[in-house]
Coordinates of C-alpha atoms in Angstrom, one line a residue:
Chain Y
M1 CA 22.7 39.9 4.1
K2 CA 23.2 37.4 2.5
R3 CA 21.1 34.8 2.8
T4 CA 22.3 31.1 3.4
Q5 CA 21.3 28.5 0.8
I6 CA 19.8 25.1 1.8
S7 CA 17.0 22.4 0.8
P8 CA 13.9 23.4 0.9
R9 CA 13.1 20.0 2.8
R10 CA 15.7 21.6 5.4
L11 CA 14.0 25.0 4.8
E12 CA 10.8 23.0 5.1
W13 CA 11.5 21.7 8.7
L14 CA 13.4 25.4 10.0
T15 CA 10.1 26.8 9.2
E16 CA 8.0 24.4 11.6
Q17 CA 10.1 24.8 14.5
V18 CA 10.4 28.4 14.1
E19 CA 6.5 28.2 14.1
A20 CA 6.6 25.6 16.9
W21 CA 9.1 28.1 19.0
R22 CA 7.2 31.1 18.6
T23 CA 4.0 29.2 19.5
D24 CA 5.4 28.0 22.5
G25 CA 6.6 31.5 23.5
V26 CA 10.6 30.4 23.1
V27 CA 10.4 33.8 20.1
G28 CA 8.5 36.5 19.3
D29 CA 7.3 37.4 16.2
E30 CA 10.3 39.6 15.3
Q31 CA 13.0 36.9 15.6
A32 CA 10.7 34.4 13.9
H33 CA 10.6 36.3 10.9
A34 CA 14.3 36.9 11.0
I35 CA 15.7 33.6 11.7
R36 CA 13.2 32.4 8.9
D37 CA 14.8 35.3 6.8
R38 CA 18.6 34.4 7.0
Y39 CA 17.8 31.0 4.4
E40 CA 16.5 30.2 1.4
P41 CA 15.8 27.4 -0.6
N42 CA 18.6 25.8 -2.8
T43 CA 17.1 24.3 -6.0
R44 CA 20.1 22.9 -7.3
A45 CA 20.6 21.1 -4.5
T46 CA 17.2 19.7 -4.6
L47 CA 17.6 19.0 -8.4
T48 CA 21.1 16.4 -7.6
A49 CA 18.8 14.9 -4.6
F50 CA 16.0 14.7 -6.7
V51 CA 18.0 12.8 -9.5
L52 CA 19.7 10.3 -7.0
A53 CA 16.5 9.7 -5.5
L54 CA 15.1 8.8 -9.2
G55 CA 18.0 6.6 -9.7
A56 CA 17.7 4.9 -6.1
A57 CA 14.0 4.3 -7.4
F58 CA 14.2 3.0 -10.8
L59 CA 17.4 0.8 -9.4
G60 CA 14.6 -0.8 -6.6
V61 CA 11.6 -1.0 -8.8
G62 CA 14.1 -2.5 -11.8
V63 CA 15.2 -5.2 -8.8
L64 CA 11.7 -5.9 -7.5
A65 CA 10.1 -6.6 -11.8
L66 CA 13.3 -8.5 -12.6
I67 CA 11.9 -10.8 -8.9
A68 CA 8.4 -10.9 -10.5
T69 CA 9.5 -11.6 -13.7
N70 CA 11.1 -14.6 -12.0
V71 CA 13.4 -16.0 -15.1
E72 CA 15.0 -18.9 -14.2
Y73 CA 18.6 -19.1 -14.4
D74 CA 19.9 -22.8 -14.1
E75 CA 22.9 -22.0 -12.3
L76 CA 20.7 -20.0 -9.6
S77 CA 18.1 -22.1 -7.2
P78 CA 15.7 -20.2 -5.5
A79 CA 17.8 -20.2 -2.6
M80 CA 20.2 -18.8 -3.9
R81 CA 18.6 -16.1 -5.7
F82 CA 17.6 -15.1 -1.8
G83 CA 20.5 -14.9 -0.8
I84 CA 21.5 -12.3 -3.6
V85 CA 18.3 -9.8 -2.9
A86 CA 19.5 -10.3 1.2
L87 CA 23.3 -9.5 0.3
M88 CA 21.9 -6.2 -1.7
W89 CA 19.4 -5.1 0.9
L90 CA 21.9 -5.8 4.0
G91 CA 24.6 -3.8 2.0
F92 CA 22.7 -1.1 0.6
T93 CA 21.2 -0.5 4.3
V94 CA 24.6 -0.4 5.9
A95 CA 25.4 1.7 3.3
G96 CA 22.8 4.1 3.8
A97 CA 23.1 4.7 7.2
T98 CA 27.1 4.9 7.1
A99 CA 27.7 6.5 4.3
P100 CA 28.6 10.4 4.7
R101 CA 26.5 11.6 1.5
F102 CA 23.8 10.2 -0.7
G103 CA 22.8 8.6 2.5
A104 CA 19.0 9.3 1.4
P105 CA 18.7 7.4 -1.7
L106 CA 20.9 4.5 -0.6
R107 CA 17.8 4.1 2.3
L108 CA 15.3 4.7 -0.6
L109 CA 16.5 1.6 -2.5
A110 CA 17.6 -0.4 0.6
T111 CA 14.1 -0.1 1.4
L112 CA 12.9 -1.1 -2.1
L113 CA 15.3 -3.7 -1.5
F114 CA 13.5 -5.0 1.2
G115 CA 10.4 -5.5 -0.3
G116 CA 12.7 -7.8 -2.6
V117 CA 13.6 -10.3 -0.2
I118 CA 10.0 -10.0 0.9
F119 CA 8.8 -11.0 -2.4
Q120 CA 12.0 -13.1 -3.2
A121 CA 11.4 -15.7 -0.4
A122 CA 7.6 -15.7 -0.8
Q123 CA 8.1 -16.7 -4.0
S124 CA 10.8 -19.3 -3.8
L125 CA 9.0 -20.9 -0.8
N126 CA 5.0 -20.2 -3.3
V127 CA 3.1 -18.3 -0.4
P128 CA 0.0 -18.5 -2.5
A129 CA -0.2 -16.0 -4.9
Y130 CA -2.2 -12.4 -3.9
E131 CA -1.5 -12.5 -0.3
P132 CA -1.7 -8.9 1.7
E133 CA 0.2 -9.8 4.2
L134 CA 3.4 -9.2 2.2
L135 CA 2.6 -5.9 1.5
A136 CA 2.0 -5.7 5.5
A137 CA 6.0 -6.9 6.5
W138 CA 7.4 -4.7 3.2
A139 CA 5.5 -1.8 5.8
A140 CA 6.8 -3.0 8.5
G141 CA 10.2 -3.4 8.3
A142 CA 10.3 -0.3 6.1
I143 CA 8.5 1.6 9.2
A144 CA 11.3 0.1 11.2
L145 CA 14.2 1.3 9.0
A146 CA 12.9 4.7 8.8
Y147 CA 12.8 5.5 12.2
G148 CA 16.2 3.5 13.0
T149 CA 17.7 6.0 10.4
R150 CA 15.1 9.1 10.6
S151 CA 14.5 9.3 7.1
A152 CA 11.6 10.1 5.2
G153 CA 11.7 8.4 2.4
P154 CA 11.7 4.7 4.2
L155 CA 8.4 6.2 5.9
A156 CA 7.0 7.7 2.9
I157 CA 7.0 3.8 1.2
G158 CA 6.1 2.1 4.6
V159 CA 3.3 4.6 4.6
V160 CA 2.2 4.1 0.9
T161 CA 2.4 -0.2 1.6
G162 CA 0.9 0.2 4.6
V163 CA -2.0 2.1 3.0
G164 CA -1.9 -0.5 0.0
W165 CA -2.6 -3.3 2.3
Y166 CA -5.0 -2.2 4.1
V167 CA -6.9 -1.0 1.1
W168 CA -6.1 -4.8 -0.4
T169 CA -8.0 -6.5 2.5
L170 CA -11.2 -4.5 1.7
V171 CA -10.9 -4.8 -2.0
G172 CA -11.3 -8.8 -2.1
D173 CA -15.0 -9.1 -2.5
A174 CA -16.1 -5.7 -3.6
E175 CA -17.8 -5.3 -6.6
N176 CA -17.3 -1.6 -7.1
A177 CA -14.5 1.1 -5.6
T178 CA -16.5 0.5 -2.5
G179 CA -13.7 -1.4 -0.6
V180 CA -10.7 1.7 -2.0
V181 CA -12.7 4.0 -1.1
L182 CA -13.2 2.8 2.2
G183 CA -9.8 1.8 3.2
L184 CA -9.0 5.1 1.8
A185 CA -10.9 7.1 4.2
L186 CA -10.2 4.8 7.0
A187 CA -6.3 5.2 6.5
T188 CA -7.0 9.2 6.6
P189 CA -7.3 9.8 10.7
V190 CA -4.8 7.0 11.4
L191 CA -1.9 8.9 9.4
A192 CA -3.3 12.1 10.1
A193 CA -3.1 11.0 14.2
A194 CA 0.3 9.8 13.5
A195 CA 1.1 13.5 11.8
V196 CA -0.1 15.1 15.4
A197 CA 1.5 13.0 17.2
H198 CA 5.1 13.4 15.5
R199 CA 4.5 17.7 16.5
A200 CA 7.2 19.4 15.5
D201 CA 9.6 16.1 14.5
P202 CA 10.2 15.7 10.4
L203 CA 9.1 12.2 10.3
A204 CA 5.8 14.5 10.8
G205 CA 5.5 15.1 7.4
P206 CA 5.4 11.8 5.1
W207 CA 2.8 10.8 7.4
R208 CA 0.5 14.3 7.1
R209 CA 1.1 14.6 3.0
S210 CA -0.1 11.1 3.3
A211 CA -3.0 11.5 5.2
C212 CA -4.2 14.7 2.7
V213 CA -3.3 12.3 -0.5
T214 CA -5.8 9.3 1.2
G215 CA -8.2 11.7 2.1
L216 CA -8.5 13.5 -1.3
A217 CA -8.5 10.5 -2.9
A218 CA -11.3 8.9 -1.1
L219 CA -13.5 11.1 -2.1
F220 CA -11.7 12.2 -5.6
V221 CA -13.0 8.2 -6.4
A222 CA -16.4 8.8 -4.2
A223 CA -17.7 11.5 -6.4
F224 CA -17.8 9.3 -9.7
P225 CA -21.4 8.4 -10.1
G226 CA -21.9 4.6 -9.3
A227 CA -18.6 4.0 -7.6
L228 CA -19.8 3.5 -4.1
G229 CA -23.2 1.1 -3.5
Q230 CA -22.4 -2.3 -2.3
Q231 CA -24.2 -4.4 0.3
D232 CA -22.4 -5.6 3.4
W233 CA -19.9 -3.3 3.2
L234 CA -19.4 -3.3 6.9
T235 CA -16.8 -5.9 7.2
R236 CA -14.3 -7.1 9.6
P237 CA -11.4 -4.9 8.8
V238 CA -14.1 -2.2 8.1
Y239 CA -14.5 -2.8 12.1
V240 CA -10.9 -2.7 12.6
G241 CA -10.2 0.4 10.9
I242 CA -12.4 2.2 12.6
A243 CA -11.3 1.2 15.9
A244 CA -7.9 1.8 14.8
A245 CA -8.6 5.7 13.6
L246 CA -10.5 5.8 17.6
V247 CA -7.6 5.1 19.4
A248 CA -5.1 6.5 17.3
G249 CA -7.3 9.5 17.5
L250 CA -7.6 9.2 21.0
A251 CA -4.3 9.1 21.4
A252 CA -3.3 12.2 19.7
A253 CA -5.9 14.2 20.6
M254 CA -4.0 13.8 24.3
R255 CA -0.9 15.2 22.8
S256 CA -1.5 17.6 20.7
D257 CA -2.7 21.7 20.3
R258 CA -5.4 23.1 19.0
R259 CA -3.8 23.4 15.3
G260 CA -3.5 19.1 15.7
L261 CA -7.0 19.0 16.8
A262 CA -8.7 20.7 14.3
E263 CA -6.9 18.2 11.8
L264 CA -7.5 15.5 13.8
A265 CA -11.2 16.6 13.3
G266 CA -10.8 16.8 9.7
A267 CA -9.7 13.8 8.7
S268 CA -12.7 12.3 11.4
G269 CA -14.8 14.2 9.7
I270 CA -13.5 12.9 5.9
A271 CA -13.5 9.1 7.3
V272 CA -17.2 9.8 9.0
A273 CA -18.7 11.7 5.9
V274 CA -17.2 8.7 3.3
L275 CA -19.0 5.9 6.2
L276 CA -22.4 7.7 5.6
L277 CA -22.1 8.3 1.7
V278 CA -21.5 4.6 1.7
A279 CA -24.2 3.5 3.9
V280 CA -26.4 5.7 1.3
A281 CA -25.2 4.8 -1.7
P282 CA -27.6 3.7 -4.2
D283 CA -28.4 0.0 -4.6
P284 CA -26.4 -0.8 -7.8
N285 CA -29.5 -3.8 -8.3
L286 CA -32.1 -1.0 -8.3
A287 CA -34.4 -2.3 -11.1
D288 CA -35.7 1.1 -12.2
D289 CA -32.7 2.4 -14.2
R290 CA -33.8 6.0 -14.1
R291 CA -34.4 6.6 -10.8
M292 CA -31.3 4.3 -10.3
A293 CA -29.0 6.9 -12.0
G294 CA -30.6 10.0 -10.6
A295 CA -30.0 8.5 -7.3
A296 CA -26.1 7.7 -8.3
L297 CA -26.1 11.6 -10.1
A298 CA -27.1 13.2 -6.2
H299 CA -25.0 10.7 -4.4
A300 CA -21.8 11.9 -6.9
L301 CA -22.9 15.8 -6.6
L302 CA -22.5 15.0 -2.8
A303 CA -19.1 13.2 -2.9
G304 CA -18.3 15.7 -5.1
A305 CA -18.9 19.0 -2.9
L306 CA -17.2 17.1 0.1
F307 CA -14.0 16.6 -2.5
L308 CA -14.2 20.6 -2.2
A309 CA -14.4 21.1 1.1
V310 CA -11.5 18.7 1.3
A311 CA -9.4 19.9 -0.8
T312 CA -10.2 23.6 0.5
G313 CA -9.3 22.5 3.7
V314 CA -5.5 20.9 2.4
A315 CA -5.0 24.1 1.4
L316 CA -5.6 25.8 4.4
L317 CA -3.8 23.1 6.2
G318 CA -1.2 24.3 4.4
V319 CA -0.9 27.5 4.7
A320 CA -1.0 26.7 8.8
R321 CA 1.6 24.5 9.1
Q322 CA 3.9 26.7 6.5
L323 CA 3.7 23.5 4.5
P324 CA 3.7 24.9 0.7
G325 CA 3.3 21.2 -0.9
L326 CA -0.2 20.7 0.7
V327 CA -1.3 24.0 -1.0
N328 CA 0.1 22.9 -4.3
L329 CA -1.5 19.0 -3.4
A330 CA -5.0 20.8 -3.0
A331 CA -4.3 22.6 -6.4
A332 CA -3.1 19.9 -8.4
A333 CA -6.2 17.9 -7.1
L334 CA -8.6 20.5 -7.6
V335 CA -7.3 20.6 -11.2
L336 CA -7.5 16.9 -11.9
F337 CA -11.0 16.6 -10.2
V338 CA -12.6 19.1 -12.5
T339 CA -11.1 18.1 -15.8
L340 CA -12.0 14.7 -15.3
Q341 CA -15.8 15.3 -13.9
S342 CA -16.2 18.0 -16.8
F343 CA -15.3 15.0 -19.2
G344 CA -17.7 12.7 -17.5
L345 CA -20.4 15.3 -16.9
F346 CA -20.3 17.0 -20.6
A347 CA -19.5 13.4 -23.1
P348 CA -23.0 12.9 -23.4
L349 CA -23.6 16.7 -23.9
L350 CA -21.5 17.1 -26.4
S351 CA -19.0 15.0 -28.9
G352 CA -15.8 15.4 -30.6
A353 CA -14.3 19.0 -31.0
G354 CA -16.7 20.7 -29.3
L355 CA -16.5 18.3 -26.0
F356 CA -12.5 19.0 -26.1
L357 CA -13.1 22.6 -26.7
F358 CA -15.2 23.4 -24.1
V359 CA -13.9 21.5 -21.6
G360 CA -9.7 23.0 -22.6
A361 CA -11.6 26.0 -22.0
L362 CA -13.2 25.1 -18.7
L363 CA -9.6 23.8 -17.5
V364 CA -7.7 27.2 -18.8
G365 CA -10.2 28.6 -16.4
T366 CA -9.9 26.5 -14.2
G367 CA -6.2 26.5 -13.6
L368 CA -5.9 30.3 -13.9
L369 CA -8.4 30.4 -10.7
V370 CA -6.4 27.4 -8.7
D371 CA -3.0 28.9 -9.5
R372 CA -4.2 32.2 -8.4
G373 CA -5.4 31.0 -5.2
R374 CA -2.1 28.7 -4.7
R375 CA -0.1 31.9 -5.1
R376 CA -2.3 34.2 -2.6
L377 CA -1.9 31.0 0.0
R378 CA 2.2 30.6 -0.8
E379 CA 2.5 34.3 -0.3
E380 CA 0.2 33.9 3.0
I381 CA 3.1 31.3 3.9
Q382 CA 5.8 33.4 3.7
T383 CA 5.0 36.2 5.6
Chain Z
M1 CA 26.8 2.0 12.7
K2 CA 24.4 3.3 15.3
R3 CA 22.5 1.0 17.9
S4 CA 18.9 2.5 16.0
V5 CA 20.0 1.1 12.4
L6 CA 20.8 -2.5 14.2
L7 CA 18.2 -2.5 15.7
A8 CA 16.1 -1.8 12.8
L9 CA 17.8 -4.6 10.5
V10 CA 17.4 -6.5 14.1
A11 CA 13.8 -6.2 13.2
Q12 CA 13.5 -6.5 9.2
S13 CA 15.5 -9.8 9.8
A14 CA 12.6 -10.8 12.1
I15 CA 9.9 -10.0 9.8
V16 CA 11.5 -11.8 6.7
G17 CA 12.1 -14.7 9.3
A18 CA 8.3 -14.5 10.0
V19 CA 7.4 -14.3 6.8
A20 CA 9.4 -17.5 5.8
A21 CA 9.8 -19.6 8.6
P22 CA 6.4 -21.1 8.7
R23 CA 6.9 -22.8 5.2
L24 CA 10.3 -23.1 5.2
L25 CA 9.8 -25.0 8.9
V26 CA 7.0 -27.6 7.0
R27 CA 9.4 -27.8 3.8
L28 CA 11.9 -28.9 6.2
T29 CA 10.5 -31.4 8.5
G30 CA 7.1 -32.4 7.1
D31 CA 6.0 -35.8 5.0
E32 CA 5.7 -35.5 1.4
Y33 CA 2.5 -36.5 -0.2
R34 CA 2.0 -36.4 -4.2
L35 CA -1.8 -35.1 -4.9
R36 CA -2.9 -35.1 -8.6
V37 CA -3.6 -31.1 -9.9
R38 CA -4.4 -29.3 -13.1
P39 CA -3.3 -26.1 -13.6
V40 CA -4.3 -22.5 -14.8
D41 CA -2.2 -19.5 -15.2
P42 CA -2.1 -16.1 -13.6
I43 CA 0.1 -13.1 -12.9
D44 CA 0.5 -12.1 -9.1
P45 CA 1.8 -8.4 -9.4
F46 CA 5.0 -8.9 -7.4
R47 CA 6.1 -12.2 -8.0
G48 CA 5.4 -12.4 -11.4
A49 CA 3.8 -15.6 -13.6
Y50 CA 2.5 -18.5 -11.6
V51 CA 0.7 -21.8 -12.2
D52 CA -2.7 -21.7 -10.1
L53 CA -3.5 -25.6 -9.2
A54 CA -6.3 -27.1 -8.3
Y55 CA -6.7 -29.8 -6.4
E56 CA -8.6 -33.2 -6.7
G57 CA -10.9 -33.6 -3.6
F58 CA -10.4 -30.5 -2.4
D59 CA -13.9 -29.6 -3.1
A60 CA -16.0 -28.3 -1.0
P61 CA -19.9 -29.9 -0.1
A62 CA -23.1 -29.5 -2.2
D63 CA -24.5 -28.1 0.9
G64 CA -21.7 -25.6 2.1
D65 CA -21.5 -27.4 5.5
G66 CA -18.7 -27.0 7.9
F67 CA -17.1 -24.2 4.6
D68 CA -16.0 -21.6 6.5
G69 CA -13.0 -20.5 9.0
T70 CA -10.3 -23.4 9.4
V71 CA -11.0 -26.1 7.0
Y72 CA -10.0 -29.6 6.7
V73 CA -9.1 -31.8 4.0
A74 CA -8.3 -35.5 4.6
L75 CA -6.2 -37.5 1.5
R76 CA -6.6 -40.9 0.5
R77 CA -4.2 -43.0 -1.7
D78 CA -5.3 -43.1 -5.6
G79 CA -2.7 -45.5 -7.2
D80 CA 0.5 -44.0 -7.4
A81 CA -0.7 -40.2 -5.8
W82 CA -2.9 -39.0 -3.3
V83 CA -6.5 -37.0 -3.5
G84 CA -8.3 -35.2 -1.1
T85 CA -12.1 -36.5 0.3
G86 CA -13.8 -33.0 0.1
V87 CA -13.6 -30.1 2.6
V88 CA -14.8 -31.1 6.1
G89 CA -15.2 -28.6 9.3
E90 CA -14.1 -31.4 11.6
R91 CA -9.9 -32.1 12.0
P92 CA -9.6 -36.0 10.9
E93 CA -8.5 -38.6 13.4
S94 CA -6.4 -40.3 11.5
G95 CA -4.3 -40.3 8.0
P96 CA -2.7 -37.6 6.8
Y97 CA -4.7 -34.6 6.0
V98 CA -4.3 -30.8 5.0
T99 CA -5.7 -28.0 6.7
C100 CA -7.0 -24.8 5.3
E101 CA -8.5 -21.6 5.7
S102 CA -11.8 -20.9 3.7
D103 CA -14.2 -17.1 3.4
G104 CA -17.4 -19.6 2.7
W105 CA -16.4 -20.1 -1.3
S106 CA -13.1 -21.8 -1.5
A107 CA -10.6 -22.9 0.4
E108 CA -7.1 -22.0 0.2
C109 CA -4.7 -24.6 1.3
G110 CA -1.2 -22.5 1.2
I111 CA -0.7 -25.1 -2.2
E112 CA -2.5 -23.2 -4.2
S113 CA 0.6 -21.3 -6.6
W114 CA 3.6 -22.4 -8.2
F115 CA 6.0 -19.4 -9.4
L116 CA 7.5 -19.6 -12.7
S117 CA 8.9 -17.9 -15.5
Q118 CA 6.6 -16.4 -18.3
E119 CA 7.5 -18.3 -20.4
R120 CA 7.5 -22.1 -18.2
A121 CA 4.2 -21.4 -16.9
K122 CA 2.8 -21.1 -20.4
E123 CA 4.7 -24.8 -21.1
V124 CA 3.5 -26.1 -18.0
E125 CA 0.2 -25.8 -18.7
V126 CA 0.0 -27.3 -22.1
E127 CA 2.3 -30.4 -20.6
L128 CA -0.2 -30.9 -17.1
A129 CA -3.3 -30.3 -19.2
D130 CA -4.4 -33.4 -18.6
G131 CA -3.7 -33.5 -15.1
G132 CA 0.0 -33.7 -13.1
I133 CA 1.1 -34.7 -9.6
A134 CA 1.9 -32.3 -7.3
R135 CA 4.6 -32.6 -3.9
V136 CA 3.4 -31.3 -1.3
R137 CA 5.4 -31.5 2.1
I138 CA 2.6 -31.3 4.8
D139 CA 3.6 -31.3 8.9
G140 CA 1.8 -32.7 11.9
S141 CA -0.7 -30.3 12.2
G142 CA -1.6 -30.6 8.3
R143 CA 0.4 -26.9 7.3
A144 CA 1.0 -28.0 3.2
V145 CA 4.0 -26.4 1.9
L146 CA 3.9 -27.0 -2.4
V147 CA 7.6 -28.4 -3.4
A148 CA 7.8 -28.7 -7.2
V149 CA 5.1 -30.0 -9.9
E150 CA 5.6 -33.0 -12.5

């Protein structure tokens, strides 16, 4: 039987759907396998889509950069500049919603241009600099467009800018990476709850991928000695984040199956673990340097062990949800983690060529091991 | 075009309106004051170069009394311009004043950033080295919007 070629994303969606049908008893194991076996990914279509999305992203970032340079043209008043950006945003939004082809890159561009509209308005009206609420406004608009057009691209931008806004509100008075780590960790259960609440909806994808990235990133940063350790870290945004995580988690749990509950438990576990790590982080102002270094190393080792556990969890989630992208994400995070930590750990012991030779050998070994594990997990997904 | 897309567009327009309207209203309806200022020039990652303005008389009291949450700066005339009379926690009963938000360290009154091109920001820093005049519009509740610096 000749297999039908479809885009990998559509195949991912179909695989999720078939898995949901199988779980609900709509189709049996054999039928589910037969349906899945009729299709294969078309990488050429993916390449075209990738190039178009990349082009749209470059155009959007170019417009944002142009706004940021604030070039003064005598013939273009701030109001006129705002009008031009707003017209571009409206035009690309309508084109993205109505175009029979290439809608996805147009919607991506429209979402970036919406950010441009926000920043141009703020610039023209001299809204004080470093105002995180502007990112929140961009996130809200991007998410509105994502659900209006049922598009993953705008949703991904909305989630990234939304998390960026929350992290920014926490970073304000931070002396080290505590604010960043807390922001990423507390965003994780909220994002996971949104993913679980979507069940088999394709828009669950960006929420789920973002939850995995924020969870991994939070522990990745926490595992560096001295990254945490701040007094008075229980600020109002932290309480708001904890409350949001609780409400979102409980709401999602009410309409979740066992697999979703496990996902929620994992994401909540990351947030709780990071809160504990921050709470027990050694005080950077400790007078005794040797005790301080020892405590920071022990703390970083604990965070590193938690990172490895989360990376394993993300890979297993990829297998359970039939999402190969998550397995690749976990593998890439592991390799990056081992590389950076090796440099940090062995730099005081080895120098120059010795350090590079040792870390290079370690990295090759880790890469091969991780790739072997990744292949096995991907085979697991495909059977 | 689908109804959901139109709804998304309406929501996005409302968001842009919510971001712009408060300042636009003050700009259109507020009274104009000329305040004494001094500049420095940092960069905002999304909106580029700007001149950070420090206003004369907008300083916190030395003991920090009343310097948290919503605070106020009453204005008094000083020659051809206006200057602040210090940050206080009580809304002034008479005369023009600016409403600010304080985090306990500094008061933000919404008029600290003047966005310019990078070249112009450098020129302005030199031009205003000895201070300048900011044209600010202020509405009845003390909300202020920066219009220009000269």
